[in-house]
Coordinates of C-alpha atoms in Angstrom, one line a residue:
X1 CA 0.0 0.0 0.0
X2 CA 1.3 3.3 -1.0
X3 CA -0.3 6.3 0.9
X4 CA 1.7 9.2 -1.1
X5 CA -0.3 10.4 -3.9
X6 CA 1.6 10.7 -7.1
X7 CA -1.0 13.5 -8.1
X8 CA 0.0 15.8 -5.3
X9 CA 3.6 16.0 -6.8
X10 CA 4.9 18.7 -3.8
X11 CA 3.8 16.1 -1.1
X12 CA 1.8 16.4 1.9
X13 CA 1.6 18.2 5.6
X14 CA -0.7 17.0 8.1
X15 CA -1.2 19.8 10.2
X16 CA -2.8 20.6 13.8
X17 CA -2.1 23.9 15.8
X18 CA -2.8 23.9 19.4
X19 CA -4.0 27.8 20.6
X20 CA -5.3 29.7 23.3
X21 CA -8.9 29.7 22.2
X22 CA -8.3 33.8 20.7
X23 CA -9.3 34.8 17.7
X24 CA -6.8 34.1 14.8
X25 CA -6.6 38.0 14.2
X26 CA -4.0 38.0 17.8
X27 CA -0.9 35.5 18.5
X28 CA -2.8 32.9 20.2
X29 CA -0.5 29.7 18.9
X30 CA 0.6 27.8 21.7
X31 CA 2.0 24.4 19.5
X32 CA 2.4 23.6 15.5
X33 CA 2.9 19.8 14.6
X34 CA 3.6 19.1 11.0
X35 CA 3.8 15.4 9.9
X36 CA 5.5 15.7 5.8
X37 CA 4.9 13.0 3.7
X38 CA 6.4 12.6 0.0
X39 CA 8.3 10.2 -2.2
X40 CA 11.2 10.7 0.3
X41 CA 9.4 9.1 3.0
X42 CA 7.7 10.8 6.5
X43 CA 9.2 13.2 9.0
X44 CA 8.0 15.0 11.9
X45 CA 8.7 18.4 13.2
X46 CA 6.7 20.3 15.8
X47 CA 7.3 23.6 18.1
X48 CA 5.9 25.2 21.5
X49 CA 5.1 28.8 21.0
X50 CA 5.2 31.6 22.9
X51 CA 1.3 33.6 22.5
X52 CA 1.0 37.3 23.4
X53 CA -1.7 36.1 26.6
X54 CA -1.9 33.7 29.0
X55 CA -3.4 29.8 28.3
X56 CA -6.5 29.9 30.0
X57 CA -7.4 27.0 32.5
X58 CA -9.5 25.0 30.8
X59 CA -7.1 24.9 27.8
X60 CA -4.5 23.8 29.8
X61 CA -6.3 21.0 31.2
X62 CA -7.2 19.9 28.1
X63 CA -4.0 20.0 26.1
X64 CA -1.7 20.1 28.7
X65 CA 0.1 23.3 27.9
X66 CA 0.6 25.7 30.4
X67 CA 2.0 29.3 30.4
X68 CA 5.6 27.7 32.2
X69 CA 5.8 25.6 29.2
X70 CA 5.4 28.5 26.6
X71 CA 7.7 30.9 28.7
X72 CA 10.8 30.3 26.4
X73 CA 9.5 29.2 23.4
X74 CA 10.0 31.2 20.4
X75 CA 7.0 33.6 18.9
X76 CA 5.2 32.5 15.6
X77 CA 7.2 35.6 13.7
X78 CA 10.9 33.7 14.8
X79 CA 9.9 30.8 13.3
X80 CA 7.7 31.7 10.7
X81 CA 10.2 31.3 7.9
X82 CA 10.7 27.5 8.6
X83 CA 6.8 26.6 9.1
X84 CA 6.1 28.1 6.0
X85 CA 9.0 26.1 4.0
X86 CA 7.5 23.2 5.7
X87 CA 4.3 23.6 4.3
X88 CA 5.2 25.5 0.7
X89 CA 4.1 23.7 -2.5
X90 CA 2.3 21.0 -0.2
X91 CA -1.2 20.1 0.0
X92 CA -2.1 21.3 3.5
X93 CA -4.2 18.6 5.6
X94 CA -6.2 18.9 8.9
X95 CA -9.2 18.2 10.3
X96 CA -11.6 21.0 10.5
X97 CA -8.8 22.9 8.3
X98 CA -10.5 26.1 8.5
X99 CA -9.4 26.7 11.5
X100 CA -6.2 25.7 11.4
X101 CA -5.3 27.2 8.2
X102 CA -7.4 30.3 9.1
X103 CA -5.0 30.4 12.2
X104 CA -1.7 30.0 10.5
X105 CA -2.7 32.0 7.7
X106 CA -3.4 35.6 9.5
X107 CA 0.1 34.8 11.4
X108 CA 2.5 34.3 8.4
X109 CA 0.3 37.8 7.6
X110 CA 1.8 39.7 10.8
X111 CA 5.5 38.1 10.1
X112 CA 5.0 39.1 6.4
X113 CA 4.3 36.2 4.3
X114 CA 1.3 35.0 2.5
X115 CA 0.6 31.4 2.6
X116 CA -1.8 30.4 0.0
X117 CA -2.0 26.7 0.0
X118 CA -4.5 23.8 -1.2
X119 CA -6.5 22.9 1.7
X120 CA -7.8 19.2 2.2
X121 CA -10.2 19.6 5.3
X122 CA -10.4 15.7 6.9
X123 CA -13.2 16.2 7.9
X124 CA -14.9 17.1 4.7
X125 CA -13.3 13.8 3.5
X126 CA -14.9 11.6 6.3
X127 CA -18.4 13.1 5.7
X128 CA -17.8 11.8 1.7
X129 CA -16.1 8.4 2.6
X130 CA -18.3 7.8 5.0
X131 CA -22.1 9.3 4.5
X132 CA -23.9 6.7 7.0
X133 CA -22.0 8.2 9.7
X134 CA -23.4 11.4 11.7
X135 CA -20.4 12.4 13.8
X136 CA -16.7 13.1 11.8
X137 CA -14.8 14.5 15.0
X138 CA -11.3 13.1 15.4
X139 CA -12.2 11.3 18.4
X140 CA -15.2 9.9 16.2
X141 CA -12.3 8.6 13.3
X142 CA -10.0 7.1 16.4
X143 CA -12.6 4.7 17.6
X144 CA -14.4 4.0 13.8
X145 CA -11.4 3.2 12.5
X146 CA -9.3 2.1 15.5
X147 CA -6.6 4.5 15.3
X148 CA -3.7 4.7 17.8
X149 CA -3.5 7.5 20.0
X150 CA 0.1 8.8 21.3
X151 CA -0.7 12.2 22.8
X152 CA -3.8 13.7 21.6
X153 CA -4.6 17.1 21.9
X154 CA -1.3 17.9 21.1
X155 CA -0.1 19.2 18.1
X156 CA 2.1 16.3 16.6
X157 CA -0.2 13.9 18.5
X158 CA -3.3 14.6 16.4
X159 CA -1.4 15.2 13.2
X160 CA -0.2 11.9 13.4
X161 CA -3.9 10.8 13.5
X162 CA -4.2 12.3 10.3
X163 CA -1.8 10.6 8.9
X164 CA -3.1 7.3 10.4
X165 CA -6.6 8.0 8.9
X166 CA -4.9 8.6 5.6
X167 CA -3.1 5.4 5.1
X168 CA -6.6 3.4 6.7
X169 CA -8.5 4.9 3.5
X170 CA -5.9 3.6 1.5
X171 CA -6.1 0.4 2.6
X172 CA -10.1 0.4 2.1
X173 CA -10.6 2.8 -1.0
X174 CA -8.8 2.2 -4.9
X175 CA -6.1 5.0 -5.0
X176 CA -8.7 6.7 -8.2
X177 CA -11.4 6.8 -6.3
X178 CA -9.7 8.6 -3.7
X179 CA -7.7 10.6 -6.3
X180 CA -11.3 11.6 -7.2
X181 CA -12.9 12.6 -4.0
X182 CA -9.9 14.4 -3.0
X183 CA -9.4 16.4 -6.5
X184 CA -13.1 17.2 -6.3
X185 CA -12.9 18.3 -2.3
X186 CA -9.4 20.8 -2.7
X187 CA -11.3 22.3 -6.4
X188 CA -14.3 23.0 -4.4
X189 CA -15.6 26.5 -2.8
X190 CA -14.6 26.2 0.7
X191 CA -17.7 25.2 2.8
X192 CA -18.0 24.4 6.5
X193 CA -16.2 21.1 7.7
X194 CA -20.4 20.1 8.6
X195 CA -22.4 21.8 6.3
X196 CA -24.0 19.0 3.4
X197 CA -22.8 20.5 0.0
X198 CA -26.5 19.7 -0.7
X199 CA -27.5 22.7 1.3
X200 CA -25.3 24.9 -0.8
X201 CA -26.1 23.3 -4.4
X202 CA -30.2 24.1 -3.5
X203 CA -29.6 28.0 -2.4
X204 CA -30.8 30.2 -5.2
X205 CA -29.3 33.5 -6.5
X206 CA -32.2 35.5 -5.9
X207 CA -33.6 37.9 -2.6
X208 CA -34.6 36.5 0.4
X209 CA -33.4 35.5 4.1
X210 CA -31.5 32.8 4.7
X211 CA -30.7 31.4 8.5
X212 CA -28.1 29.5 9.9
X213 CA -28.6 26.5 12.6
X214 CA -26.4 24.7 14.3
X215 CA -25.7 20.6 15.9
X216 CA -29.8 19.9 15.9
X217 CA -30.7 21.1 12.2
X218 CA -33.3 23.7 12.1
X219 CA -36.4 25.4 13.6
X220 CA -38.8 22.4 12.8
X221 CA -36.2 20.7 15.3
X222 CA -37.0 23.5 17.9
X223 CA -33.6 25.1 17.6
X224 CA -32.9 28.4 17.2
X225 CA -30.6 30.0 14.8
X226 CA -27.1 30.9 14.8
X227 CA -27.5 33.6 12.8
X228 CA -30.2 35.4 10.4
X229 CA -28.7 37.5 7.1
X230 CA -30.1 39.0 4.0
X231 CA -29.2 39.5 0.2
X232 CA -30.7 40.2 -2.7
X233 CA -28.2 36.9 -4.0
X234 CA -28.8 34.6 -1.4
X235 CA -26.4 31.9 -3.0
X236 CA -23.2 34.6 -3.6
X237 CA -23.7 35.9 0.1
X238 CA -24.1 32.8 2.0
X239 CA -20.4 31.4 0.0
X240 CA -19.0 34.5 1.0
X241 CA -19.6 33.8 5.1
X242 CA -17.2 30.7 4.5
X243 CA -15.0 32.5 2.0
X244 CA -13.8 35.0 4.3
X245 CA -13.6 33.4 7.6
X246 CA -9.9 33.6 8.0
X247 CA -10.9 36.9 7.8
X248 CA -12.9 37.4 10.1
X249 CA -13.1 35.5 13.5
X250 CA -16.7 35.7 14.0
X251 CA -17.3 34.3 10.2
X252 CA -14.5 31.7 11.7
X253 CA -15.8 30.9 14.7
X254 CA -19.6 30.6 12.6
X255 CA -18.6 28.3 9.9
X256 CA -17.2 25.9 12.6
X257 CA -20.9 25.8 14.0
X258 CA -23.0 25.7 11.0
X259 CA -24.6 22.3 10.2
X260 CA -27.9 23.4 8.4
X261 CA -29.2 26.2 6.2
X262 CA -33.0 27.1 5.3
X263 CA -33.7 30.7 3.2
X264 CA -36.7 32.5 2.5
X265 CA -37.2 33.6 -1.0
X266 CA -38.5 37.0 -1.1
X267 CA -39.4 39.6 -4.1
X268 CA -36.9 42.1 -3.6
X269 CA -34.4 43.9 -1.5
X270 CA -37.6 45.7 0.6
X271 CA -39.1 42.2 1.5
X272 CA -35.6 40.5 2.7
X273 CA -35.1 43.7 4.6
X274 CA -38.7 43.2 6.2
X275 CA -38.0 40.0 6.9
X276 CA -35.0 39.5 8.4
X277 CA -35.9 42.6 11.0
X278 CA -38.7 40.2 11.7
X279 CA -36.6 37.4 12.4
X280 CA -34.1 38.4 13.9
X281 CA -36.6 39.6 16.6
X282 CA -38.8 36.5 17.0
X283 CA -36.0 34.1 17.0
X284 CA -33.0 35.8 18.9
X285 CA -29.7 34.7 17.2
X286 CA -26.5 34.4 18.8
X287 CA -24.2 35.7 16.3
X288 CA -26.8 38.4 15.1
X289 CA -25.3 41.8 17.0
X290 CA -28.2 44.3 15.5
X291 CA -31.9 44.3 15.0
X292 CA -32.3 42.9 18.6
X293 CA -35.5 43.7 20.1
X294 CA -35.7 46.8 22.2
X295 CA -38.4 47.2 25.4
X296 CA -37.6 50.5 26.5
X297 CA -37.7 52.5 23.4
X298 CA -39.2 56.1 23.8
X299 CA -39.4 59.7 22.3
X300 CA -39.7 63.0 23.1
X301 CA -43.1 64.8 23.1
X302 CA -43.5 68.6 22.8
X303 CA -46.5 69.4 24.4
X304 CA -48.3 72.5 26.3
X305 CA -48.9 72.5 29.7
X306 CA -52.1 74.0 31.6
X307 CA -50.8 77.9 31.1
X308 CA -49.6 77.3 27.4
X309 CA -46.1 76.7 27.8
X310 CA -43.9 74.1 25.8
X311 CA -42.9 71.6 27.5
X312 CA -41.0 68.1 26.9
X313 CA -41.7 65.1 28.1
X314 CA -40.3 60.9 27.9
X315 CA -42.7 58.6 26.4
X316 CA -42.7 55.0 25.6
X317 CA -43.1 53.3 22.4
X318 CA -45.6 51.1 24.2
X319 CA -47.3 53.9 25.3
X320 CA -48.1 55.9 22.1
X321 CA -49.6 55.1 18.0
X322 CA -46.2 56.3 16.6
X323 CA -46.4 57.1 13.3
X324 CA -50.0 58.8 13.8
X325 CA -48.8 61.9 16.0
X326 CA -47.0 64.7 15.0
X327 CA -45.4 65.9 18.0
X328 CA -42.4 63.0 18.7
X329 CA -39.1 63.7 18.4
X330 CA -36.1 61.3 18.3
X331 CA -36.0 57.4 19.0
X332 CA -34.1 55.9 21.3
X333 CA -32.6 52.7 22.8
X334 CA -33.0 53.8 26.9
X335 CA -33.9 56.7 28.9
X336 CA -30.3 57.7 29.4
X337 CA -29.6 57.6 25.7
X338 CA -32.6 60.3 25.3
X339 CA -31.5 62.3 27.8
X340 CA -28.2 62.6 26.9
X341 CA -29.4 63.3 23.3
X342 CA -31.3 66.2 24.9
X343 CA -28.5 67.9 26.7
X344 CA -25.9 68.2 24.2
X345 CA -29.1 69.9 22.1
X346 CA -29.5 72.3 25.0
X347 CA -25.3 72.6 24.8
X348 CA -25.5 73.3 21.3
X349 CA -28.8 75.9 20.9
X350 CA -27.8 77.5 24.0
X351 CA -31.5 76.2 25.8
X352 CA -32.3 76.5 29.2
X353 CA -31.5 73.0 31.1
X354 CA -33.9 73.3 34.3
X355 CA -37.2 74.4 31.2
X356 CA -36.0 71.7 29.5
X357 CA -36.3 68.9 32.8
X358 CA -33.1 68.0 32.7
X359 CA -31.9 69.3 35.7
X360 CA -33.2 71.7 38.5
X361 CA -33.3 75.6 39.1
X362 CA -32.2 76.8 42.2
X363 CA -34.4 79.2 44.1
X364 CA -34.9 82.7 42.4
X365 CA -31.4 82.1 40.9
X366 CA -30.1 81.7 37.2
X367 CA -29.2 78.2 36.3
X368 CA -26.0 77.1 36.2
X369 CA -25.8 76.9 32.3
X370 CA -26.6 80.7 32.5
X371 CA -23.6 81.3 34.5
X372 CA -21.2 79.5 32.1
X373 CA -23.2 81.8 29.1
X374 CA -24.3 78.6 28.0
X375 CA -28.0 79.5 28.6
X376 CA -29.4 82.6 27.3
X377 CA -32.1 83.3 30.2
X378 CA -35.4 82.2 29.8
X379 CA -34.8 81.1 33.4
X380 CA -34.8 84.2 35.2
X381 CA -36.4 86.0 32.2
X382 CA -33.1 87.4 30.0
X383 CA -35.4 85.4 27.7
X384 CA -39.0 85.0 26.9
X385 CA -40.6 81.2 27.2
X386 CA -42.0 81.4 23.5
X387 CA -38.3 82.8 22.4
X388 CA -37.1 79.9 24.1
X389 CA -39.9 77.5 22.7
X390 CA -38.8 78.5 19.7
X391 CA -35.5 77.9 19.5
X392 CA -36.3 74.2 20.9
X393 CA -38.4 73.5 18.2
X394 CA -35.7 74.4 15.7
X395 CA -33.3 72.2 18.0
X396 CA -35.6 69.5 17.5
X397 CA -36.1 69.6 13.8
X398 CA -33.6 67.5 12.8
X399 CA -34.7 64.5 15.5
X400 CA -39.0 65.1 14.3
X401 CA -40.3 61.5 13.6
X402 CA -42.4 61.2 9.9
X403 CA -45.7 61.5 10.2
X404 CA -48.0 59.2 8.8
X405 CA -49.8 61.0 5.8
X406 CA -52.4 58.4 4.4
X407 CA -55.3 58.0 6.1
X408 CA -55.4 53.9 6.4
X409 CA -53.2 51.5 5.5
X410 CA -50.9 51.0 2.1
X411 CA -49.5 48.6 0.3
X412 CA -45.7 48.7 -1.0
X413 CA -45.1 47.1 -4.7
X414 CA -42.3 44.8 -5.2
X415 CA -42.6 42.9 -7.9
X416 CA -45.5 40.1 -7.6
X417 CA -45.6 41.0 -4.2
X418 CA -47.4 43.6 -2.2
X419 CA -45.7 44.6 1.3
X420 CA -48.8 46.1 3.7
X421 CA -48.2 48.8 6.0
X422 CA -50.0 51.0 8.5
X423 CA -48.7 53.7 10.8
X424 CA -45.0 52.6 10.0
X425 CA -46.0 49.2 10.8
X426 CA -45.2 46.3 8.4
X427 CA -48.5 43.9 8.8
X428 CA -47.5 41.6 5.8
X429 CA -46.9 40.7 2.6
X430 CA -49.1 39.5 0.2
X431 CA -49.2 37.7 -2.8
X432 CA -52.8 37.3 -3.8
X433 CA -56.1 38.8 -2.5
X434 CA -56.7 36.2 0.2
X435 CA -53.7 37.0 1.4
X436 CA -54.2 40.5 1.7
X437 CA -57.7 40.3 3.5
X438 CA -55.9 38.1 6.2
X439 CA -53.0 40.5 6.3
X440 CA -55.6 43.3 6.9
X441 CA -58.3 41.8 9.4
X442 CA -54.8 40.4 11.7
X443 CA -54.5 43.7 13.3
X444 CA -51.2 45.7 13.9
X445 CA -48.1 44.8 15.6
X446 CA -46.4 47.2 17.9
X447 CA -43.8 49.3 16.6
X448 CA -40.4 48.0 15.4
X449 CA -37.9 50.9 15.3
X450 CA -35.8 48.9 12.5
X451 CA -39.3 48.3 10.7
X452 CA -39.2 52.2 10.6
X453 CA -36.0 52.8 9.2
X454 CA -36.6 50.4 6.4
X455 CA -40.0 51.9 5.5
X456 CA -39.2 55.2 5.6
X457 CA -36.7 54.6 2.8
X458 CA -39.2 51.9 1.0
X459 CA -42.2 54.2 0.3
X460 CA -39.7 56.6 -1.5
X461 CA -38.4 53.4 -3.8
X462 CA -41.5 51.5 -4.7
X463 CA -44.9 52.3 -5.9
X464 CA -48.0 52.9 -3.5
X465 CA -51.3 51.4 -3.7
X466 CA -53.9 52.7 -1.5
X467 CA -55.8 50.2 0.5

């Protein structure tokens, strides 16, 4: 039995780092192993190194590397050069290979080299070889194929697994089938060691949603999503998540998760907007950082008090029909977010803090903006209220909310679809007519400050139709 394939004429390295659990964007190498194999036979070569932090606790018990150990070995940038002569012109093999090579690859990028390899990912291999078979973990090969374990979680220790798995398939696969499977697997986009290819060959290249899931397969399974995103190519921007992750440590640290996608086709850019806002709310994913659902959104409202003076006041999103007044001014996140909004307006337009509620007026005495001429004195009368009121309203211009103009509810035009909305709320989308007189007799959500945003741009873009 020969393991060394004549087509990969520059040999092979069977790779495995050990790290710190950091991203791949900081030094977090603790150990390289690198197994060589080529018509010269098989060597092995491996290296502590140093990481710019400390080896956290639970990495330590499980690989056995602690911070003593690392002390005086040499950074990745001292020893980059030979690594990457080890690896050049070979085809680089590891299991999950992403990260590995994501790893290596962003540090030969700080010591000034580019590594640009082909990338055999072991695990992709397994999943082909051996379809009836869930689980393709290295500890999932060493038992299935009864592979002898010196030191594993080690970084020669687990290379040397590789190696082992390598010669097993030779012994139970003809050399061109294998030849085959791996040609196919290194001239392939780069996918996720446990995404199905299936799943990528069925994404279309049109609008729409499209969620990741992660170890139990999808919602029907009563999981919830890794992550929600939206395209107007679904296909194009779900290969460029795996594309990029050495990259990007979150797209890493995501494709090493993923084991399912499901996508919902919309009509256009407006509907996968729409609905991935919606989403993203209901279901809550991990890796989504925007679009989260907000509780304590609020405005202000200018209104008159009892003697006809203007006068502000914090409301809740709960609490009012946005959309239908036409005296709110500014969203935001928390109370302290408004509040601070409103003071720097008061710094800025020279308005009186204590009139404005933001702070209190001593006693028959100026405020303490007047005193630093940062107030012009509607406090003590230096200014008149409707002056004052005045000049707050122009403050508040560029924070007024957009009224609702129509007098019911509207429908948005996007191709065969029709998006309905009322007050700046999105109720639907409809397709036919039964559609629309559910959509209509449902009622109306609450408001969705992200719903907003996307609205406000969308009746500007598509055509109206009056309900």
């Amino acid at each position: 039995m020969n393991a060394f394939p004549r087509y990969v004429p520059g040999g092979l390295a069977f790779v495995d780092i050990e790290t710190t659990g950091g991203p791949a964007q900081c030094e977090s190498i603790t150990e390289i192993g690198i197994l060589q194999v080529d018509e010269d036979g098989m060597r092995e070569w491996s290296t502590l190194v140093r990481p710019e932090s400390r080896i956290p606790e639970y990495i330590q018990r499980l690989t056995g590397i602690d911070d003593a150990m690392v002390a005086d070995a040499p950074r990745f940038a001292d020893i980059a050069g030979e690594v990457f002569d080890r690896l050049d012109g070979r085809l680089f093999v590891a299991h999950n290979a992403r990260f590995d090579h994501g790893h290596l690859r962003a540090a030969f990028r700080r010591a000034g080299l580019d590594m640009r390899p082909q990338v055999l990912c072991t695990v992709k291999l397994s999943r082909r070889l051996f379809p009836e078979h869930r689980h393709h973990g290295l500890d999932h090969l060493v038992e299935r194929h009864g592979l002898m374990v010196a030191d594993r979680h080690r970084a020669l220790g687990d290379a040397q697994l590789l190696w082992q798995f390598w010669q097993k398939i030779h012994e139970r696969f003809p050399p061109g089938y294998l030849e085959a499977m791996v040609r196919e697997l290194i001239g392939r986009p780069s996918l996720p060691p446990h995404l199905d290819p299936e799943q990528i060959a069925g994404l279309p290249e049109t609008p729409g949603v499209y969620l990741f899931y992660g170890e139990r397969g999808g919602e029907t399974d009563g999981e919830l999503p890794l992550y929600i995103g939206k395209s107007t190519r679904l296909r194009s921007r779900v290969l460029s998540h795996f594309a990029a992750d050495h990259q990007s440590d979150r797209e890493l640290s995501l494709s090493q998760q993923v084991r399912h996608i499901e996508w919902i086709e919309t009509a256009g850019e407006i509907g996968a907007l729409l609905e991935e806002a919606r989403l993203v709310k209901r279901l809550q994913p991990t890796h989504n950082r925007q679009l989260r659902r907000n509780r304590e959104l609020c405005t202000w409202r200018l209104a008159t008090d009892i003697v006809g003076d203007w006068r502000l006041e914090l409301v809740h999103a709960a609490d009012l029909d946005f959309g239908r007044r036409d005296d709110l001014y500014g969203f935001f996140r928390t109370r302290r977010e408004a509040t601070n909004r409103l003071r720097a307006l008061a710094r800025d337009h020279a308005l009186c803090p204590p009139l404005l509620g933001l702070e209190k007026k001593p006693q028959g005495a100026r405020c303490f903006g007047f005193q630093l001429k940062r107030c012009r004195g509607a406090c003590h009368g230096g200014e008149s209220p409707q002056a004052h009121a005045l000049r707050l309203i122009e403050a508040l211009h560029t924070l007024k909310v957009e009224h609702w103009t129509w007098p019911g509810p509207i429908g948005l035009r996007e191709g065969e679809a029709l998006h309905v909305i009322d007050g700046w709320r999105w109720l639907g989308t409809a397709t036919d007519e039964a559609m629309l007189a559910n959509i209509l007799e449902s009622g109306r959500p609450t408001f969705d400050l992200d719903i907003y945003k996307i609205l406000i741009k969308a009746v500007k873009r598509l055509p109206i139709l009056m309900l």
